[in-house]
PDB file of C-alpha atoms in Angstrom:
ATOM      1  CA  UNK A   1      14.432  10.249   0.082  1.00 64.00           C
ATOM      2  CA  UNK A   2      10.956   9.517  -1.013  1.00 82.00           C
ATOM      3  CA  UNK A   3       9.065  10.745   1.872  1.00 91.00           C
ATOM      4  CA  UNK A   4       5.290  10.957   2.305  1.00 94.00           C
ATOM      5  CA  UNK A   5       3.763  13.068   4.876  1.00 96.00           C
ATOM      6  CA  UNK A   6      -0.252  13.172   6.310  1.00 97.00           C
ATOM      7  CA  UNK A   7      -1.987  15.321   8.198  1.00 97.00           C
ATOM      8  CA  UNK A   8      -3.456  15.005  10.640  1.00 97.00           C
ATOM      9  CA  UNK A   9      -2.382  11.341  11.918  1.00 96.00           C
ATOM     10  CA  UNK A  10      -5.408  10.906  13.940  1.00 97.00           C
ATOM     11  CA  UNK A  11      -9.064  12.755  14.090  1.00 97.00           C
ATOM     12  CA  UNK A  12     -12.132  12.648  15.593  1.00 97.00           C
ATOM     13  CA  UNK A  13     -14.819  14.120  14.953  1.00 96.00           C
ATOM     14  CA  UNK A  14     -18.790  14.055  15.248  1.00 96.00           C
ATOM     15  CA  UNK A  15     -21.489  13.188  12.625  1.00 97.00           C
ATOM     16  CA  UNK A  16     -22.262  15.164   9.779  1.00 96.00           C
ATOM     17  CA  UNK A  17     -19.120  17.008   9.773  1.00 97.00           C
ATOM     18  CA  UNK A  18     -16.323  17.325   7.339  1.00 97.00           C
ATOM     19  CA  UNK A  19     -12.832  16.121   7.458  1.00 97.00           C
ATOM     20  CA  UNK A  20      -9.979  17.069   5.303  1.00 97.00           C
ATOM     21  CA  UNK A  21      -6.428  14.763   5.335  1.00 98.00           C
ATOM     22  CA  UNK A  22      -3.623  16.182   3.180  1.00 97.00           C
ATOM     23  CA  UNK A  23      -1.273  14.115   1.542  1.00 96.00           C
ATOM     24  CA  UNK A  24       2.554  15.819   0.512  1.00 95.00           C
ATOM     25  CA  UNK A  25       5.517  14.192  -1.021  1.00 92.00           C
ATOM     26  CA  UNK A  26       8.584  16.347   1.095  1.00 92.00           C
ATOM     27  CA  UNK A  27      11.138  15.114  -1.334  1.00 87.00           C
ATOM     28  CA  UNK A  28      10.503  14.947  -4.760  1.00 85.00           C
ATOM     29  CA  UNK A  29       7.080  15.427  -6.486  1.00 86.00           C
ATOM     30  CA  UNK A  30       4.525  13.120  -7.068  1.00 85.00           C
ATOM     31  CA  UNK A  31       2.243  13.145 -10.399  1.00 80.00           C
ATOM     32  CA  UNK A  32       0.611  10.829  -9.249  1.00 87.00           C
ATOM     33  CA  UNK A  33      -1.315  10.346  -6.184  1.00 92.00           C
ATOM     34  CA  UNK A  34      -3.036   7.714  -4.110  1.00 93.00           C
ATOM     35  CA  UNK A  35      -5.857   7.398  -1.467  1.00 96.00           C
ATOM     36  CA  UNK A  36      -6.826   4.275   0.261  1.00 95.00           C
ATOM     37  CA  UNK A  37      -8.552   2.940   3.522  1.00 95.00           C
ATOM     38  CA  UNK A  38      -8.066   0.033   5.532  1.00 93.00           C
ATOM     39  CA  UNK A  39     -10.295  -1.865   8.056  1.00 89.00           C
ATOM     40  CA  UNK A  40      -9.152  -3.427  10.592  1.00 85.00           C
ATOM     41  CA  UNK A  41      -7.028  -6.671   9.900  1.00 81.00           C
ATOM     42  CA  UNK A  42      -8.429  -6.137   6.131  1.00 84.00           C
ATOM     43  CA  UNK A  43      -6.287  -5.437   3.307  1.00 84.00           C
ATOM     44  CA  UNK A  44      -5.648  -2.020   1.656  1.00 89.00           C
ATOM     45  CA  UNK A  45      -8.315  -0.744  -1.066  1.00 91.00           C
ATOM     46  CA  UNK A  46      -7.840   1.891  -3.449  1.00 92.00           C
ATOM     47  CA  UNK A  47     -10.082   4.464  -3.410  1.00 95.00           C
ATOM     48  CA  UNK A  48      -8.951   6.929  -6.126  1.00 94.00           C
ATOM     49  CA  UNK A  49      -6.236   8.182  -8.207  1.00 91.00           C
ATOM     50  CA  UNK A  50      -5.120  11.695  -8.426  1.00 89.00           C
ATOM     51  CA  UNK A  51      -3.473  13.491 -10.779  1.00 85.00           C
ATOM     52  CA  UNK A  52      -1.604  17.061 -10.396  1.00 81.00           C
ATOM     53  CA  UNK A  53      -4.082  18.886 -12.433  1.00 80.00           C
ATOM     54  CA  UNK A  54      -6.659  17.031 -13.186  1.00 83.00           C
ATOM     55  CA  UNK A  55      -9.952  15.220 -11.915  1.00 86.00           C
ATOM     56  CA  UNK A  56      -9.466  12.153 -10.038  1.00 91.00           C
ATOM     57  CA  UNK A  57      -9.954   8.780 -10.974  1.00 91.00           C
ATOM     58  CA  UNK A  58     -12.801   7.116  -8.696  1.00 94.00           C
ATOM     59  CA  UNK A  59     -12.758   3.035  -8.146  1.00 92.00           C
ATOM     60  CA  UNK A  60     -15.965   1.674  -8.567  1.00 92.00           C
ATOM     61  CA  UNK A  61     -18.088   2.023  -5.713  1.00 93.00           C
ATOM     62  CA  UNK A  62     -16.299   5.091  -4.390  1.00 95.00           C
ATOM     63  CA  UNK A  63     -18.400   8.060  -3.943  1.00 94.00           C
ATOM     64  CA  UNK A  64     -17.155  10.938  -5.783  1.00 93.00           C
ATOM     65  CA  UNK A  65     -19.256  13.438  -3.933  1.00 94.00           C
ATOM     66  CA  UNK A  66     -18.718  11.569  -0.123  1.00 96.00           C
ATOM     67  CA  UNK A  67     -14.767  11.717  -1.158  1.00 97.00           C
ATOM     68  CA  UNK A  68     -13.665  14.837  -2.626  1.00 96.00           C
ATOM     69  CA  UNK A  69      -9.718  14.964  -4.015  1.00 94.00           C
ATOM     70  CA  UNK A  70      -7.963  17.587  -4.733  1.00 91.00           C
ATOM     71  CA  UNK A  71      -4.747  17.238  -6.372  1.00 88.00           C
ATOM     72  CA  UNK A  72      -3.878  21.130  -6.352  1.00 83.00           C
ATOM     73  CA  UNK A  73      -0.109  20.516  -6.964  1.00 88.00           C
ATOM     74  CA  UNK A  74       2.678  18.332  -7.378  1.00 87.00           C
ATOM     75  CA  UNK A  75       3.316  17.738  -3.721  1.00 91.00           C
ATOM     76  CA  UNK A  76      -0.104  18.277  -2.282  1.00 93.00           C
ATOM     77  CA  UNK A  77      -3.023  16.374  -2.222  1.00 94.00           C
ATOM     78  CA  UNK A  78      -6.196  16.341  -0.130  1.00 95.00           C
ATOM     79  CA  UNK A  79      -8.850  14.264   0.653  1.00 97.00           C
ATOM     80  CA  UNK A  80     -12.292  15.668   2.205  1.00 97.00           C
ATOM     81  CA  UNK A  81     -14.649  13.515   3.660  1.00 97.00           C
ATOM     82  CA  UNK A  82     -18.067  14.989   3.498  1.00 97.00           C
ATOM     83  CA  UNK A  83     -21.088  14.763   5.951  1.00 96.00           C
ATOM     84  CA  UNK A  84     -18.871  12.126   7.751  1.00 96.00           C
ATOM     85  CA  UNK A  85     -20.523   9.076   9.084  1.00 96.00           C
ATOM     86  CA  UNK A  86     -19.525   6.496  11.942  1.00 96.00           C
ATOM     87  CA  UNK A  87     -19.261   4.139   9.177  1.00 95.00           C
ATOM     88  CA  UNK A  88     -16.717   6.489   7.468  1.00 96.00           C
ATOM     89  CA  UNK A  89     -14.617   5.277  10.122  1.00 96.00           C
ATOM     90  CA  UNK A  90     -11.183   3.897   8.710  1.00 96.00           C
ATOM     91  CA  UNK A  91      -7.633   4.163   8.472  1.00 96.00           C
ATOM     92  CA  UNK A  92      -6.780   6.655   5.249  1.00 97.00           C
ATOM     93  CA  UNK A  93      -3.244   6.160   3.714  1.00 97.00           C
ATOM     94  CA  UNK A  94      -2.283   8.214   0.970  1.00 96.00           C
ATOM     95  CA  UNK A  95       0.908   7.187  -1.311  1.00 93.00           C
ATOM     96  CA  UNK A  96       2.609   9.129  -4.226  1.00 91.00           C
ATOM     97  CA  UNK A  97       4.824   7.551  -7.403  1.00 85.00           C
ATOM     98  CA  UNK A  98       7.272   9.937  -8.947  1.00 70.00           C
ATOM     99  CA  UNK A  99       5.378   9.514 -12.598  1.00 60.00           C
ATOM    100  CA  UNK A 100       2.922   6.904 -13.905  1.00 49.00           C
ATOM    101  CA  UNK A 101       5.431   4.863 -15.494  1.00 49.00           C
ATOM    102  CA  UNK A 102       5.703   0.953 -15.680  1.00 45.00           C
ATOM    103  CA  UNK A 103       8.685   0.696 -12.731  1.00 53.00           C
ATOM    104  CA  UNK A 104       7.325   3.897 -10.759  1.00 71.00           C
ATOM    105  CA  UNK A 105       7.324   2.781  -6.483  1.00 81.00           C
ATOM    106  CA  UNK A 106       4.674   4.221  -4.459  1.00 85.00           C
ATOM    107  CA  UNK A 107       5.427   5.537  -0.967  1.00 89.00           C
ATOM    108  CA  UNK A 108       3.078   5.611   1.400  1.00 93.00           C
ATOM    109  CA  UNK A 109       2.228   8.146   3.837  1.00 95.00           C
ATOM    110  CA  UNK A 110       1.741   6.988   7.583  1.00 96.00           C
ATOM    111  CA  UNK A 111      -1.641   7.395   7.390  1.00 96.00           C
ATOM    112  CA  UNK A 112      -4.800   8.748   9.311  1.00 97.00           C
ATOM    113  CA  UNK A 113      -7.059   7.198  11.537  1.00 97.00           C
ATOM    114  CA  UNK A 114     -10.313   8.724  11.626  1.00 97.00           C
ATOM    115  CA  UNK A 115     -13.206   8.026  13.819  1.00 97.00           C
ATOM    116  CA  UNK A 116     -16.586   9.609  13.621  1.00 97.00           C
ATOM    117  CA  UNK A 117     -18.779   9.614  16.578  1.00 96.00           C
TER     118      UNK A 117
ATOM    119  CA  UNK B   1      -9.359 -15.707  -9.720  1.00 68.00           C
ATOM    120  CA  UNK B   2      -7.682 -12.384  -7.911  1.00 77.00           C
ATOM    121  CA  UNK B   3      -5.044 -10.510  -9.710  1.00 90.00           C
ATOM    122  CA  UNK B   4      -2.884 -11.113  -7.099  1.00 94.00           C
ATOM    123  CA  UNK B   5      -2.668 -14.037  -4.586  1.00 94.00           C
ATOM    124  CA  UNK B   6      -1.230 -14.128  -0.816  1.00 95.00           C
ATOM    125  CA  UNK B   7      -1.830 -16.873   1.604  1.00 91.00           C
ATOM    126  CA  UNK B   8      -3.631 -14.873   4.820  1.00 89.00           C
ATOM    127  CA  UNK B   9      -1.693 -17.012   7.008  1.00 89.00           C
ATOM    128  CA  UNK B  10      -0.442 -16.413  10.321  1.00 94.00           C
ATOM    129  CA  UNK B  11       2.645 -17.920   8.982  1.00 96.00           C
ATOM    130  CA  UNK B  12       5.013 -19.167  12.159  1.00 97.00           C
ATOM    131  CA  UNK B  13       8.620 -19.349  12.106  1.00 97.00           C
ATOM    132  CA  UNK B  14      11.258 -19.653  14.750  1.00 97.00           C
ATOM    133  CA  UNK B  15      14.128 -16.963  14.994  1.00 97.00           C
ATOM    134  CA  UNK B  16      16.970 -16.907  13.179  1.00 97.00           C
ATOM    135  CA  UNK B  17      15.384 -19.468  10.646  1.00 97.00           C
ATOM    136  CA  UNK B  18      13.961 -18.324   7.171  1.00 97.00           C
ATOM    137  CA  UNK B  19      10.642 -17.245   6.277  1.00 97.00           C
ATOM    138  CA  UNK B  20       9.272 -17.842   3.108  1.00 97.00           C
ATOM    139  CA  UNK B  21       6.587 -15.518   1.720  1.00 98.00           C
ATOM    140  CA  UNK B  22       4.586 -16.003  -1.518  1.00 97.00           C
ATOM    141  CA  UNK B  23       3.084 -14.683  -4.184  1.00 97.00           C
ATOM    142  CA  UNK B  24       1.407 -15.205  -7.046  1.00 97.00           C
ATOM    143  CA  UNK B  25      -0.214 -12.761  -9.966  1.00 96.00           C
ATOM    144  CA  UNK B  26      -3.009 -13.007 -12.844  1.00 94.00           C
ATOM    145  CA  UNK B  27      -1.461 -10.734 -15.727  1.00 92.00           C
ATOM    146  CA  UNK B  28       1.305 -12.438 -17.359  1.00 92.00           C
ATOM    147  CA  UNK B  29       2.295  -8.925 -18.477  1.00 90.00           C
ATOM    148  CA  UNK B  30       3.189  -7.742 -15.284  1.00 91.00           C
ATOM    149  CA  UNK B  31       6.420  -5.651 -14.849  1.00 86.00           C
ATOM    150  CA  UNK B  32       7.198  -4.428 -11.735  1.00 91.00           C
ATOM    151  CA  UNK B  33       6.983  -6.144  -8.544  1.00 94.00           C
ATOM    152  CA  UNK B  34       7.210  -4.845  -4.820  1.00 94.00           C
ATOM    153  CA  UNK B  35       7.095  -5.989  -1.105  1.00 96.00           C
ATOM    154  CA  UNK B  36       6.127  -3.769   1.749  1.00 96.00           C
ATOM    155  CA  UNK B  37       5.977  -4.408   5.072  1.00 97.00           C
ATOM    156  CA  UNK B  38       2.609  -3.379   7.438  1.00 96.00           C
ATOM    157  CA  UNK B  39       3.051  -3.204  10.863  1.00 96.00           C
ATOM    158  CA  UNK B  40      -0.083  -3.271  12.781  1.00 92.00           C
ATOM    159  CA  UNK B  41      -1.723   0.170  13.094  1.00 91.00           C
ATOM    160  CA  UNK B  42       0.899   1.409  10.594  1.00 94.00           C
ATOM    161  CA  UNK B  43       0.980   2.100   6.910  1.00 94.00           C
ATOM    162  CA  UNK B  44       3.210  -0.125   4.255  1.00 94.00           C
ATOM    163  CA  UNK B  45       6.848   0.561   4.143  1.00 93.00           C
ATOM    164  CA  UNK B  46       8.548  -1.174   0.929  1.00 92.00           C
ATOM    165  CA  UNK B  47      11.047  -3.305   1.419  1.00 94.00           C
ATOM    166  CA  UNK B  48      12.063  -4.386  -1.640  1.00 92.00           C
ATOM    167  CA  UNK B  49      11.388  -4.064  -5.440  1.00 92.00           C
ATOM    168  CA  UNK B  50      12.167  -6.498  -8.640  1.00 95.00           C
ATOM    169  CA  UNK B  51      11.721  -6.031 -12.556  1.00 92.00           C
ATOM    170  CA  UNK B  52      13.597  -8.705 -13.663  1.00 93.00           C
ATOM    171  CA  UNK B  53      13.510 -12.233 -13.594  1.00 95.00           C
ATOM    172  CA  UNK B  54      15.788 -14.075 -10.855  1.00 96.00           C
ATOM    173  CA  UNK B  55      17.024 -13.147  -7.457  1.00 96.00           C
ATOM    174  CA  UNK B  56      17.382  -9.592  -6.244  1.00 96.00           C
ATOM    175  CA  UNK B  57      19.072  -9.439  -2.386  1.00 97.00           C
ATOM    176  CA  UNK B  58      19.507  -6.472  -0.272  1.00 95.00           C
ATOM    177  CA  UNK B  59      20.333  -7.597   3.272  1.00 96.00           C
ATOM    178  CA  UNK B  60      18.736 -10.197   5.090  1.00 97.00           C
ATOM    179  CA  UNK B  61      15.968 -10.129   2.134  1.00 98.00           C
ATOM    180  CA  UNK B  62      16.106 -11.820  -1.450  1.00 98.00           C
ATOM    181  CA  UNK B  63      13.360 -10.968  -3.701  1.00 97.00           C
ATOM    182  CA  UNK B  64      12.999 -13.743  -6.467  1.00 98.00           C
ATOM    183  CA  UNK B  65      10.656 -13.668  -9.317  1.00 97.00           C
ATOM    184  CA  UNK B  66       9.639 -16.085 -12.537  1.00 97.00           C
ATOM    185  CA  UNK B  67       7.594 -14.318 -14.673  1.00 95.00           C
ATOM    186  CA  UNK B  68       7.108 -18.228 -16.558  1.00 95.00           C
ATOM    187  CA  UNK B  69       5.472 -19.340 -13.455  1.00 95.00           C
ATOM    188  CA  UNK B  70       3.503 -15.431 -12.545  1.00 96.00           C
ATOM    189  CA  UNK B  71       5.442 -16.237  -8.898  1.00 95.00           C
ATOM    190  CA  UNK B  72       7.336 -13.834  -6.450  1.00 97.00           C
ATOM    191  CA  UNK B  73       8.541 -14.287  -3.128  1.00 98.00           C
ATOM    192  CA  UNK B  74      10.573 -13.084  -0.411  1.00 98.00           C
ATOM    193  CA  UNK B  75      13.029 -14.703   1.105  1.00 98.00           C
ATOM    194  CA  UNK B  76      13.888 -13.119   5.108  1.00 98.00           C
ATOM    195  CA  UNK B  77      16.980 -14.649   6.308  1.00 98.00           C
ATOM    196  CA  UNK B  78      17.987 -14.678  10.058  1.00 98.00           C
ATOM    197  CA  UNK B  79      14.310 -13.781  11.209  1.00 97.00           C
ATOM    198  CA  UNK B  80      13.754 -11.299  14.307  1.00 97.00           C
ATOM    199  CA  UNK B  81      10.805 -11.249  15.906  1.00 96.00           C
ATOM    200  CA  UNK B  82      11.062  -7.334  14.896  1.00 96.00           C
ATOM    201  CA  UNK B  83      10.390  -8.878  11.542  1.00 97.00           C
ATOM    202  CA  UNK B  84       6.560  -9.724  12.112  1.00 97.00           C
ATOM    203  CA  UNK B  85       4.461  -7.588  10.720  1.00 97.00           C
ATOM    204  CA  UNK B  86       2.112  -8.052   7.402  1.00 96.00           C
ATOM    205  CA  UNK B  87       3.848  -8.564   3.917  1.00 97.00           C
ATOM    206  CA  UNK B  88       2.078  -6.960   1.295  1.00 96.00           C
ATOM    207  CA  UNK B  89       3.249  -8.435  -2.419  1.00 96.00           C
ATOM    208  CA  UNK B  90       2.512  -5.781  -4.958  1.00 94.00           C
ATOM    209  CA  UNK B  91       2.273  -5.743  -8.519  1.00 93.00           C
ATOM    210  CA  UNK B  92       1.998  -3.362 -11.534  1.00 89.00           C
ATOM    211  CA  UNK B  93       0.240  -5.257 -14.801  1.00 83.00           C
ATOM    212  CA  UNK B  94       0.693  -4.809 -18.353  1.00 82.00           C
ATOM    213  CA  UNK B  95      -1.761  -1.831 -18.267  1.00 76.00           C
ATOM    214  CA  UNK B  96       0.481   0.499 -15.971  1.00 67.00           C
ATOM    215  CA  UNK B  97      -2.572   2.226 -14.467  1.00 67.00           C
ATOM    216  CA  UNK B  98      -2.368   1.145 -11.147  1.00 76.00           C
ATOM    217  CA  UNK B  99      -0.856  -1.069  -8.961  1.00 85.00           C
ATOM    218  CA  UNK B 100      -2.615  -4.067  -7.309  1.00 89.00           C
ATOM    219  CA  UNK B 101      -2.011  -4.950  -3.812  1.00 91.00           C
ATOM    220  CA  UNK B 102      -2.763  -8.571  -1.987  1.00 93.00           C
ATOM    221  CA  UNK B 103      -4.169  -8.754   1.062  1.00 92.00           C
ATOM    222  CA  UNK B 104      -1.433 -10.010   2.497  1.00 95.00           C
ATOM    223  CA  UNK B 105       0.481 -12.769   4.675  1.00 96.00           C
ATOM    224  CA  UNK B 106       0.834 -12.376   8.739  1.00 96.00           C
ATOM    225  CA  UNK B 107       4.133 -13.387   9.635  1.00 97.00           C
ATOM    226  CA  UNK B 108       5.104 -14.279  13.297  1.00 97.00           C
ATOM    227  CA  UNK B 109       8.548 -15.101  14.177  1.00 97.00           C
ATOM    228  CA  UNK B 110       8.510 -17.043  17.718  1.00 94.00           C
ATOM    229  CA  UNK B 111      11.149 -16.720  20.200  1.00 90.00           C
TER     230      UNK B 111
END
């Protein structure tokens, strides 16, 4: 149980375009949602937090309005990138926890590399 | 100080010996503890997860924590070389809002 899907695993795409990852829990549903990127041979950092329902919850220095998330139901989320640059460039991993409590596990998804040309 | 503290390594071990992986945390309220396990390229996988103080096995891995000393490790037993990978110690603080990876410790278990 506790399986996190992405799509698409792997995109490229040119300059100035958009790119939109979803994120679904196939197993049980997820009030809480996830989105992180990861450089190469760098650890993971958070991004935002998404809740079914609700607006997301940006870290500092995230760009609300580069990163759009939708969290449009308990099993789905997306994340947009807009007017994508080649510094956009990263590995995306989205995770979901059954509720916000204390002991809740988060389960990652296997992630998308994107690369902007 | 970081809320939560991994030695980068590359941490070396020889199969079939143990490999010792540590941790350390900021918020003394802390409650829940995981490990997951990055391959390269790949995302985390947990391995293992602890709430309460002591030892918590499940196979060839023992999770211990002492919430006195803000410490957990993991304990691999019998290493492969299938084992090296990236081991990401995870914690949840008193706060519950989020949970608060390190950056992790490269294991690599030599032949």
């Amino acid at each position: 149980g506790a399986v996190v899907s992405q799509h698409p695993s792997r995109v490229i795409c040119k300059s100035g375009t958009s790119v939109k990852i979803e994120c679904r829990s196939l197993d049980f549903q997820a009030t809480t949602m996830f989105w992180y990127r990861q450089f190469p041979k760098k650890s993971l950092m958070l991004m935002a937090t998404s809740n079914e329902g609700s607006k997301a919850t940006y870290e500092q220095g995230v760009e609300k309005d580069k990163f759009l998330i939708n969290h449009a139901s308990l099993t789905l989320s997306t994340l947009t990138v807009t007017s994508a640059h080649p510094e956009d460039s990263s590995f995306y991993i989205c995770s979901a926890s059954l509720s916000g409590g204390t002991t809740d596990t988060q389960y990652f998804g296997p992630g998308t590399r994107l690369t902007v040309l | 100080q970081k809320e939560v503290e991994q030695n980068s390594g590359p941490l070396s071990v020889p199969e079939g010996a143990i490999a010792s992986l540590n941790c350390t945390y900021s918020d003394r309220g802390s409650q829940s503890f995981f490990w997951y396990r990055q391959y390269s390229g790949k995302s985390p996988e947990l391995i293992m997860f602890i709430y309460s103080n002591g030892d918590k096995e499940d196979g060839r891995f023992t999770a211990q924590l002492n919430k006195a000393s803000q410490y957990v490790s993991l304990l691999i037993r019998d290493s492969q070389p299938s084992d090296s990978a990236t081991y990401l110690c995870a914690v949840i603080g008193s706060s519950a809002s989020k949970i608060i990876f390190g950056s992790g410790t490269r294991l690599s278990i030599r032949p």
